Coordinates of C-alpha atoms and ligand atoms in Angstrom, one line a residue:
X40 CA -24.8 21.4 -3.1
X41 CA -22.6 18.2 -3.0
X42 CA -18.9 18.8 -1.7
X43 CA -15.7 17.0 -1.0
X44 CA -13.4 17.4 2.0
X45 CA -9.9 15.8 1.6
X46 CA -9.7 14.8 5.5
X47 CA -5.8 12.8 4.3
X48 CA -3.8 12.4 1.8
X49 CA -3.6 15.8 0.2
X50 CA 0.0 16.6 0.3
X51 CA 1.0 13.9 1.8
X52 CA 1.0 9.9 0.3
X53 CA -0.9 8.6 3.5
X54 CA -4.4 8.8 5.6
X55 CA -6.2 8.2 2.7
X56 CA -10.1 9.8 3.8
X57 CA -12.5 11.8 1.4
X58 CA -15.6 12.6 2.7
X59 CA -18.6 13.0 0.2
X60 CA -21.5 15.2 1.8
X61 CA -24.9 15.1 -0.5
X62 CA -28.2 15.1 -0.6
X63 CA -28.2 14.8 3.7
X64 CA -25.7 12.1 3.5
X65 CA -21.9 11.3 4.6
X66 CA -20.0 9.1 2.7
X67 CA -16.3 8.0 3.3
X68 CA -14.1 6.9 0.9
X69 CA -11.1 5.1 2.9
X70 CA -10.2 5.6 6.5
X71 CA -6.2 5.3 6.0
X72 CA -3.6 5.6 8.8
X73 CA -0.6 8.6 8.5
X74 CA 2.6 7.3 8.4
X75 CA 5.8 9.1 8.0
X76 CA 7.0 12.1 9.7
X77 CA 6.3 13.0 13.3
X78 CA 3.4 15.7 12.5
X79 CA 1.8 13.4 10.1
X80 CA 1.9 10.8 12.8
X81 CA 0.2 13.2 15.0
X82 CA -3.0 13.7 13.3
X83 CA -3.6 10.0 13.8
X84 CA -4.2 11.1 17.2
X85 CA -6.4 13.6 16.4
X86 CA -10.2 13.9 16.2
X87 CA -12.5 14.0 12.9
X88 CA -13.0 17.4 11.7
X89 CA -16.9 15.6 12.6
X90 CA -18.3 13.4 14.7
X91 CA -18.1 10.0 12.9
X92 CA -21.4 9.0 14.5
X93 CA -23.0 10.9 11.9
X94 CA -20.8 9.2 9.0
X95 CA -23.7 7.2 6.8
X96 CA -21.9 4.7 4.7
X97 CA -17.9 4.1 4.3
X98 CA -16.6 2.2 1.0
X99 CA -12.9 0.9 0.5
X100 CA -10.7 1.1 -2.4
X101 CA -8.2 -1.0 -1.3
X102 CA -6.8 -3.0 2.1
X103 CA -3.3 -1.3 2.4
X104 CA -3.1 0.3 5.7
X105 CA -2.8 4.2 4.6
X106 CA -6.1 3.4 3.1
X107 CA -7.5 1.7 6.0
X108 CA -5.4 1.7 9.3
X109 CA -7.5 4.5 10.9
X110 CA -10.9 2.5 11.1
X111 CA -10.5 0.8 14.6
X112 CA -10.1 4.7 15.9
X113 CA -13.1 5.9 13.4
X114 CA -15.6 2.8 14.5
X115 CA -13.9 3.5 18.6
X116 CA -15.0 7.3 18.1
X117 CA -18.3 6.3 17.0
X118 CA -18.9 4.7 13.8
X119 CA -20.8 2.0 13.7
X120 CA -22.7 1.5 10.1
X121 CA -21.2 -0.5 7.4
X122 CA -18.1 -0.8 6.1
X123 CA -18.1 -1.8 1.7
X124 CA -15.4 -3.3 0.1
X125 CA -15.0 -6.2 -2.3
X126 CA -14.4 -10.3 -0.5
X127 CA -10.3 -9.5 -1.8
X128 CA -9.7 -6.6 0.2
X129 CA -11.8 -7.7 3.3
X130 CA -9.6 -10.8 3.1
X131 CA -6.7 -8.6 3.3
X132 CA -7.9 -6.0 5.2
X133 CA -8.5 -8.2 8.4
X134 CA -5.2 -9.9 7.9
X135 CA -3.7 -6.3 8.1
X136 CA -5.7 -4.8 10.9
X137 CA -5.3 -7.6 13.3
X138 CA -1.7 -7.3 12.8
X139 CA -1.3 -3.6 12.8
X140 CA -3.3 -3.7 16.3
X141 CA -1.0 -6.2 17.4
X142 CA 2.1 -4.8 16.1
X143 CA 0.9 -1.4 18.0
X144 CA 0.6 -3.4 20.8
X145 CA 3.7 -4.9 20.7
X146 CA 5.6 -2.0 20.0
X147 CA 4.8 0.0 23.0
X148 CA 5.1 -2.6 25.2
X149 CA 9.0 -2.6 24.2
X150 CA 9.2 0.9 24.2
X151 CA 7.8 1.0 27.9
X152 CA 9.9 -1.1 28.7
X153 CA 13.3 -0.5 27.1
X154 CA 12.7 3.3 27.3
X155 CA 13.6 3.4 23.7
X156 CA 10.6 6.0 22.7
X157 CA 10.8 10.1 22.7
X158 CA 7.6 10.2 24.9
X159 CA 7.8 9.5 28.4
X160 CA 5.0 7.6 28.7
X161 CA 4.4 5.9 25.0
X162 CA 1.0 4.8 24.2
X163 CA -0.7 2.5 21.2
X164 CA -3.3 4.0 19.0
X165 CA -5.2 1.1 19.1
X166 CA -4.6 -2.6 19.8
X167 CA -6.2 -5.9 18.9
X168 CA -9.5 -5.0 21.0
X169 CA -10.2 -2.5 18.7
X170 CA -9.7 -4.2 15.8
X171 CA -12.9 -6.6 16.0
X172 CA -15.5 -3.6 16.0
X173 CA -14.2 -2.8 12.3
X174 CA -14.1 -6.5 11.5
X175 CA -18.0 -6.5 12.0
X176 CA -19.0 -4.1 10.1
X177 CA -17.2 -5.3 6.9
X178 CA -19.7 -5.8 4.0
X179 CA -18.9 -6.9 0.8
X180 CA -20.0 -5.6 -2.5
X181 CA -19.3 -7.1 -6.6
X182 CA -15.1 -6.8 -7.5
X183 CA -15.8 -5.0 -10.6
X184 CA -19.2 -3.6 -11.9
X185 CA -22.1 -1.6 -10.3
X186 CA -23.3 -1.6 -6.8
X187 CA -26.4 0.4 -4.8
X188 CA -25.0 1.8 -1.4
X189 CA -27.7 3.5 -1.2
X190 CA -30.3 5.5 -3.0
X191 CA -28.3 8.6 -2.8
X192 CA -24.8 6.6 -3.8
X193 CA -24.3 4.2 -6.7
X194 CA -20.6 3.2 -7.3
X195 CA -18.9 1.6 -10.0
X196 CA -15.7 -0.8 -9.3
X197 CA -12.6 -0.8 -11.5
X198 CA -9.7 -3.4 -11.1
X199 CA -7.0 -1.0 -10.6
X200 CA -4.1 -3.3 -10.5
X201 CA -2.1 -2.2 -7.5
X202 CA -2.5 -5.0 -4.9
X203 CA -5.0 -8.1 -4.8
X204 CA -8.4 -6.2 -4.5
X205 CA -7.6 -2.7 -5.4
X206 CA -10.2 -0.8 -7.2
X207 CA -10.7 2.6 -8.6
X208 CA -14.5 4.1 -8.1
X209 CA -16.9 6.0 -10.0
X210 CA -19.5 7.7 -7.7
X211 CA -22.6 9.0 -9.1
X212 CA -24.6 10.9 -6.8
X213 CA -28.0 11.8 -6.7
X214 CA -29.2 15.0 -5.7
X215 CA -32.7 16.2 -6.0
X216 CA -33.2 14.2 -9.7
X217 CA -29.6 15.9 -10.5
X218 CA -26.8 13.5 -11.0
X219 CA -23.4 14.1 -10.2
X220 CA -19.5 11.7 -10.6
X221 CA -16.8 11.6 -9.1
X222 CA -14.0 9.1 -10.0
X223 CA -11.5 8.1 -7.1
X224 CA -8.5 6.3 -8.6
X225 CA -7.8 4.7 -5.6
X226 CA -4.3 3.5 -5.7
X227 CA -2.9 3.1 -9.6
X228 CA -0.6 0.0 -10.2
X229 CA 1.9 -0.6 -13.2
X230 CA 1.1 -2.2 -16.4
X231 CA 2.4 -5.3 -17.6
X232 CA 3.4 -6.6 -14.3
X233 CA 3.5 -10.2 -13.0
X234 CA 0.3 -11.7 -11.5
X235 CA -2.4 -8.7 -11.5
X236 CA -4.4 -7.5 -14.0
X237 CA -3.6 -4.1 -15.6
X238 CA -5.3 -0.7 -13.9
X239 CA -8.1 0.1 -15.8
X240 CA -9.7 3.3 -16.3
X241 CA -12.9 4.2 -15.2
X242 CA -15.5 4.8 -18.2
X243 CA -17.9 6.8 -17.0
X244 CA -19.5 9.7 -19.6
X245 CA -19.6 12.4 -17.4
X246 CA -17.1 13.3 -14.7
X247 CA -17.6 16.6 -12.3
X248 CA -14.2 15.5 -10.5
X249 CA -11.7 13.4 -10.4
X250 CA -9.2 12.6 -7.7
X251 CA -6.1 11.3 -9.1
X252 CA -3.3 9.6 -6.7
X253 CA 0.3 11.3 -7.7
X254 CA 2.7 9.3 -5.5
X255 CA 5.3 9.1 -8.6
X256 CA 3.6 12.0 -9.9
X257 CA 7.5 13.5 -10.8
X258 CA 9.6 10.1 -11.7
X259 CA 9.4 7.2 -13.6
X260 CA 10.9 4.1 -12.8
X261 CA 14.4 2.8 -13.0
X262 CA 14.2 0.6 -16.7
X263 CA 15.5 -2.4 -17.2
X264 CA 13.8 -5.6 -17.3
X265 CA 13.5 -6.5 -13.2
X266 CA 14.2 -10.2 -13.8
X267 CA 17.7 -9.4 -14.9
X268 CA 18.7 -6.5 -12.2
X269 CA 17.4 -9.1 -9.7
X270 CA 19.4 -12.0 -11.5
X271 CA 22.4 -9.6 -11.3
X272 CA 21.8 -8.7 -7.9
X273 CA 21.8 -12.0 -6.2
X274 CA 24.6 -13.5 -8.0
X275 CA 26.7 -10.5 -7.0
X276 CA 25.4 -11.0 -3.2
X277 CA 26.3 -14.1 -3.9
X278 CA 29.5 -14.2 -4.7
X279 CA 30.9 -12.6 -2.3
X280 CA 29.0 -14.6 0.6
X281 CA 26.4 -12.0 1.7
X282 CA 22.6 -12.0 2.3
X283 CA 19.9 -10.3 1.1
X284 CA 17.1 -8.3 3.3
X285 CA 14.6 -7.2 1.2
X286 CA 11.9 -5.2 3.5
X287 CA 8.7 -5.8 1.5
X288 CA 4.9 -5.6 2.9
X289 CA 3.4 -8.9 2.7
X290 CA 0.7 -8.1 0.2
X291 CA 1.5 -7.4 -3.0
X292 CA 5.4 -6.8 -2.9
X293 CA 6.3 -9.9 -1.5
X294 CA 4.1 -11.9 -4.3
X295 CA 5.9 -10.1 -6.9
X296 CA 9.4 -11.1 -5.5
X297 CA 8.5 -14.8 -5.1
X298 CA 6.7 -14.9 -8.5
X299 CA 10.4 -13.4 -10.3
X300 CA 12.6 -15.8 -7.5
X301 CA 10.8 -18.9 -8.8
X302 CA 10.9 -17.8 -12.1
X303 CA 14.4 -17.4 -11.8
X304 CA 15.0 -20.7 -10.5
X305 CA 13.4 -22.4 -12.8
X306 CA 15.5 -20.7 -15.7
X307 CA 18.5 -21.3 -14.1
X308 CA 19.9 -17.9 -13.5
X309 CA 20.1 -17.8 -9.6
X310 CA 21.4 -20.2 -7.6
X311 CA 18.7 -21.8 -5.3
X312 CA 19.9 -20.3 -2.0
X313 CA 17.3 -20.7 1.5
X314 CA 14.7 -17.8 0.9
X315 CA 13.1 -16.8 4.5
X316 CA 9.8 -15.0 4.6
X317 CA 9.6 -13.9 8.2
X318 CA 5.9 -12.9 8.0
X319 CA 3.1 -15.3 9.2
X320 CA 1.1 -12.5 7.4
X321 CA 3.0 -13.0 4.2
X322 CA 2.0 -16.6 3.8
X323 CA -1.7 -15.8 4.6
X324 CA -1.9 -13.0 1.8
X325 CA 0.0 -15.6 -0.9
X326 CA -2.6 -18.1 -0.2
X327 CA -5.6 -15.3 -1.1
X328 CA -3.6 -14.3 -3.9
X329 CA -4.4 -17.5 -4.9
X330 CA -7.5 -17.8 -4.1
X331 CA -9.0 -14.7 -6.2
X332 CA -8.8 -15.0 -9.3
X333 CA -10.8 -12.8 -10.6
X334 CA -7.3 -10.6 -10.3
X335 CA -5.1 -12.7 -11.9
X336 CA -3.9 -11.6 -15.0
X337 CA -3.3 -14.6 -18.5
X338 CA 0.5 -15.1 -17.8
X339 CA -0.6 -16.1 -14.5
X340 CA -3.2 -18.1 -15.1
X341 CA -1.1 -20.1 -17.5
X342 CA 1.7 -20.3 -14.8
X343 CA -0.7 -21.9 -12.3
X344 CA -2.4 -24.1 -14.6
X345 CA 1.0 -25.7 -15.7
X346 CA 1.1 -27.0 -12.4
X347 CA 3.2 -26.2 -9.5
X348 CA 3.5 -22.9 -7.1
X349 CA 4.2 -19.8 -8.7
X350 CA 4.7 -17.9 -5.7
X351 CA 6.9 -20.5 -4.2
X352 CA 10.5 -20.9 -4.5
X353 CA 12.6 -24.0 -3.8
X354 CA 14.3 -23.7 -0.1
X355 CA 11.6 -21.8 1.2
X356 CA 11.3 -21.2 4.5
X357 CA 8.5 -19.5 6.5
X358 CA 9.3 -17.8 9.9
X359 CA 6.3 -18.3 12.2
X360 CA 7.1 -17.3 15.7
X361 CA 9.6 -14.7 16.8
X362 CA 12.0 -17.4 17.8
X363 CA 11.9 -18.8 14.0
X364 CA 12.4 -15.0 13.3
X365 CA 15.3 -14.8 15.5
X366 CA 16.9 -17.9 14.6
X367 CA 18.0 -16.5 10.4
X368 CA 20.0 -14.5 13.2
X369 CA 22.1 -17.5 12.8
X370 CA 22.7 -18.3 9.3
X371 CA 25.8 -16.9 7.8
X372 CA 25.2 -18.4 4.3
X373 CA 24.2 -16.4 1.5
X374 CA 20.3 -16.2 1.5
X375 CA 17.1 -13.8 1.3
X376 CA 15.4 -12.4 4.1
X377 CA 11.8 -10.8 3.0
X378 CA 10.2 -9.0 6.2
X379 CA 7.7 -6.3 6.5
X380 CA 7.4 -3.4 7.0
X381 CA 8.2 -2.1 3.2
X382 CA 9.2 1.3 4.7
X383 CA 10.8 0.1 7.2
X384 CA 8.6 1.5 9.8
X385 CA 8.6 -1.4 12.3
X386 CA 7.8 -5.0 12.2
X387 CA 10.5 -7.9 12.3
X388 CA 12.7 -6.6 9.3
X389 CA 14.0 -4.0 12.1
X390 CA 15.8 -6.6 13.6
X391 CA 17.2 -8.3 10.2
X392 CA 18.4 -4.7 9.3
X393 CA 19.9 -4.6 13.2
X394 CA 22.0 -7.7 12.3
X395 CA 22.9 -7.2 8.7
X396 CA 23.0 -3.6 8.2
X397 CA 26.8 -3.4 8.8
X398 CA 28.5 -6.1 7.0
X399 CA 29.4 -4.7 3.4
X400 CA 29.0 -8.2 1.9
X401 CA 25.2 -8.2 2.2
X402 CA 22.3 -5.9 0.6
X403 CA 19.5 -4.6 0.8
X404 CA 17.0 -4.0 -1.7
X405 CA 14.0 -1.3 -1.6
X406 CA 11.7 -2.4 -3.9
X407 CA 8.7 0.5 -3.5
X408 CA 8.1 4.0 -2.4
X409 CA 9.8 5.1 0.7
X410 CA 7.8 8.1 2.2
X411 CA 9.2 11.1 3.5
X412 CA 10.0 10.5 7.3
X413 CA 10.4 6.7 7.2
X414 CA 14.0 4.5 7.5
X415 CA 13.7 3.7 4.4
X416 CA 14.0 7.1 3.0
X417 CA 16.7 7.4 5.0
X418 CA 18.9 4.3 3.7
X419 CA 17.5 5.7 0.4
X420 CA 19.0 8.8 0.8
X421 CA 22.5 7.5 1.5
X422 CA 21.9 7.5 5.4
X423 CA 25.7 6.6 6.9
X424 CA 23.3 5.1 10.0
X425 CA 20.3 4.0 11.3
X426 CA 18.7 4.2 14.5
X427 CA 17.0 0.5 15.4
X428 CA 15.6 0.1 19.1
X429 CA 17.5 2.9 20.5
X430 CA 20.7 1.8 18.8
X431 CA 22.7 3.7 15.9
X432 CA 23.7 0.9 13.6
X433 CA 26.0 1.8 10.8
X434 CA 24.8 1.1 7.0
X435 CA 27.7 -1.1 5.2
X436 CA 25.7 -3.0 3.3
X437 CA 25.2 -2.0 -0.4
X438 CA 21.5 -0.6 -0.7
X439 CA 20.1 -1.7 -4.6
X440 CA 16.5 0.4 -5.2
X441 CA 14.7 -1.3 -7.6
X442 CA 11.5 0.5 -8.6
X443 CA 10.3 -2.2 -10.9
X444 CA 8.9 -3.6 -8.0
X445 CA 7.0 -0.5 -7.3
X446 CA 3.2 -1.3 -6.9
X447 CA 2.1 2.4 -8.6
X448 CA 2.1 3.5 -11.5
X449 CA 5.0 6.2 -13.2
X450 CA 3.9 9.1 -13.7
X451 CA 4.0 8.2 -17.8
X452 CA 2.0 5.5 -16.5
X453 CA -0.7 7.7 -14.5
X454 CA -0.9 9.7 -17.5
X455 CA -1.7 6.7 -19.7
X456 CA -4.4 6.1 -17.3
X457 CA -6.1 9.7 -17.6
X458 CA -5.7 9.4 -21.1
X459 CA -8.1 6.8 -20.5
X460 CA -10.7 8.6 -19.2
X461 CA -13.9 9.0 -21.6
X462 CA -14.6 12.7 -21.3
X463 CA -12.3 15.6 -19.8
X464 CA -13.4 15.9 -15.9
X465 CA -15.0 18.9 -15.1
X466 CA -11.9 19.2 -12.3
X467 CA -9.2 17.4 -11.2
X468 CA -7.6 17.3 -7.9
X469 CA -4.1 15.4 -7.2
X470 CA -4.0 13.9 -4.3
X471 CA -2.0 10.7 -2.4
X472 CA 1.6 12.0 -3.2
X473 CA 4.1 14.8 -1.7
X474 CA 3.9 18.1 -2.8
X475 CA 6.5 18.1 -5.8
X476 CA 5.0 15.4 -7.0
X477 CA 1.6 16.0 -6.9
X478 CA 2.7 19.7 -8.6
X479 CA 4.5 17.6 -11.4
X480 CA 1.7 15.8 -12.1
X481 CA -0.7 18.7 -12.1
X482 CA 1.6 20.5 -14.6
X483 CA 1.8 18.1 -17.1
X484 CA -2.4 17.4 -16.8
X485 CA -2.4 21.0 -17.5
X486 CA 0.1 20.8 -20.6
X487 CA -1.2 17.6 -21.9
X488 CA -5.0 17.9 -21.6
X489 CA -5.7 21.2 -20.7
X490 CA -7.8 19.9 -17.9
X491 CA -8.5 22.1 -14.7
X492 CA -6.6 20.9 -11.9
X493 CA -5.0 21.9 -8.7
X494 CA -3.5 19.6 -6.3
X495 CA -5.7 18.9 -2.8
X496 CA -5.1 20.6 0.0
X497 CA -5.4 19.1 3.5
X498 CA -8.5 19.9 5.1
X499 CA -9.9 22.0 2.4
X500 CA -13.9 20.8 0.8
X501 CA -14.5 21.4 -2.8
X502 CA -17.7 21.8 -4.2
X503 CA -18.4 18.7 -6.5
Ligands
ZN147 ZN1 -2.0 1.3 -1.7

């Protein structure tokens, strides 16, 4: 009998893993990184429920780290057979492995040495040596449309507009002549956004289960047209001679803001003030947003082929090295900061945050989720202060949340996306979102569709 084990993100939005046992066969979908709180942190650091030796085939829906971070400790422990995903999201899941192994690197190396860290001897997870291995085995398979792993394993790819390569899967299985689905949504984006195409839903004709992500599983998004609450936002900043960080991961988020900056501009309804992106990264990721176009959705198309940069503003400025990074230390005329990470969970924004935070003149805008754990929930949450290498810097500035630029779906949204769905899955599980949320969701699947479906439990396997 086929069966499912959640091995991550099942009451929880990161650490992404679903094993798929059939037929003889182990299939992983994802290898994601926790990130968060302190326990989920710590299962990072522990083993695979099983040896991942005996893993047969591993496909990707999308680059983001909680989806893939953990495969440079899955191919150290013993993978070693191929890795599918689509050219997009090997583009950008190299560009964010190398730099999360470097990062890691990085990080404990300053923790070491200014004693910053609550262990006494702080350690990285991986680093850049073990990022290669992973590169290697990289395959890729078609963006959209059907695709043999093996003869046990066919999948079928669906854009699902959440960042440049994202993908929901069908998997039919086939067991002794008996064929079995399962759809993963992967990731679900937002409709009608800038740049990406809209999610679509999988169309399969018979589904047995169907994982369904349930990060906003209990909100919807602020309303209000996000070109105008930015408008109003910078022009107040503005004003009053502030600056703007905006912490923003490099794929996806930062694209969205540089798209609705230019556009700005070029209406005349922000000043043009310098706009830093402190991420090398940043730059890399514009360029392959760019360069697939497959993604792009018809307002962008027609941007680009009236000429000009889309994602490019007028006083741009790219911040290479760390002493470029360092150096927006100095300026004390209004401008916009964007720096990774998008949580707030490390990177160079730390240090923009360590210099701004306190002077009520400047802002700070979280434009995506902000997982339970991270500084960013914190600032969300009204913190007073934050604590930045060892240091408790007080929170002046005014914090602006604009969920517009959230890169999932609302719940209305996810349930537009079931609605989708051709035939009523056999059973649903909720996974990739906290546990209110996920239960929100499977309530109103319940009420709406009368649909089977419980929300995934760490750990647990399901038969399929
Ligand atoms: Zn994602």
């Amino acid at each position: 009998m086929a069966k499912l084990t959640f091995l991550g993100a099942a009451g929880c939005v990161t650490g992404s893993k679903y094993l798929v046992e059939a037929a003889g066969k182990k299939l992983l979908v994802d290898c994601g990184l926790f990130q968060g709180t302190d326990d989920l942190k710590q299962r990072n650091w522990s083993p695979l429920p099983i040896d991942p030796s005996t893993i047969d085939y591993l496909v990707l829906t999308h680059a983001h780290l909680d989806h893939t971070g953990w495969l440079p400790v899955l191919v150290r422990d013993g993978y070693k057979k191929t890795i599918f995903a689509n050219p997009a999201t090997i583009d950008l899941t190299t560009l964010l492995l190398k730099d999360s192994g470097h990062l890691q690197e990085e990080e404990t190396a300053d923790a070491q040495k200014h004693k910053w860290s609550k262990h006494a001897n702080p350690q990285s997870l991986y680093t850049s040596e073990d990022v290669d291995p992973v590169l290697r085995l990289l395959k890729p398979m078609p963006r959209t449309g059907g695709f043999d792993i093996s003869s046990e394993f066919h999948v079928e790819s669906y854009d699902a507009g959440h960042i440049l390569g994202s993908s929901s899967l069908e998997l039919t299985i086939t067991e002794n002549g008996k064929k079995s689905v399962v759809v993963f949504s992967g990731d679900i984006g937002r409709y009608d956004q800038p740049i990406l195409n809209d999610p679509v839903t999988p169309a399969t004709r018979q589904i047995d289960l169907a994982l369904c992500e349930s990060t906003y599983g209990d909100r919807e998004h602020e309303a209000g047209d996000p070109m105008q609450v930015l408008a109003d936002v910078i022009n107040r900043v503005v004003r009053r001679g502030g600056s703007i960080v905006i912490p923003a991961f490099a794929i996806g988020r930062t694209q969205s803001f540089m798209y609705y900056l230019r556009q700005l501009e070029n209406l005349q309804r922000i000043p043009k003030i310098p706009v830093y992106v402190d991420s090398p990264m940043a730059l890399s990721a514009t360029d392959l947003y760019l360069k697939y176009k497959d993604d792009h959705d018809t307002q962008f198309a027609r941007d680009e082929s009236n000429g000009g940069d889309p994602l490019s503003v007028h006083e741009f400025h790219l911040a290479r090295s760390v002493e470029d990074s360092k150096q927006i230390n100095n300026v004390k005329t209004p401008c916009i900061i964007v720096s990774a990470s998008g949580m707030v969970t490390g990177g160079r924004v730390l240090h923009h945050l360590a210099n701004r935070l306190g002077d009520a003149r400047n802002c700070v805008i979280l434009g995506g989720f902000q997982a339970e754990g991270t500084r960013g929930r914190a600032v969300q949450e009204g913190a007073k202060t934050l604590n930045l290498f060892g240091q408790v810097v007080p929170v002046h500035a005014e914090i602006v949340e604009m969920g517009q630029f959230s890169a999932h779906a609302g719940k209305s949204e996810l349930l537009r996306w079931l609605t989708g769905l051709q035939v009523p899955p056999k059973q649903v599980y909720l996974t990739h979102g906290e546990p209110a949320a996920a239960q929100s969701l499977q309530q109103a699947i319940v009420e709406k569709f009368r649909w089977k479906a419980a929300v995934a439990r760490y750990l647990d396997s399901v038969e399929i």
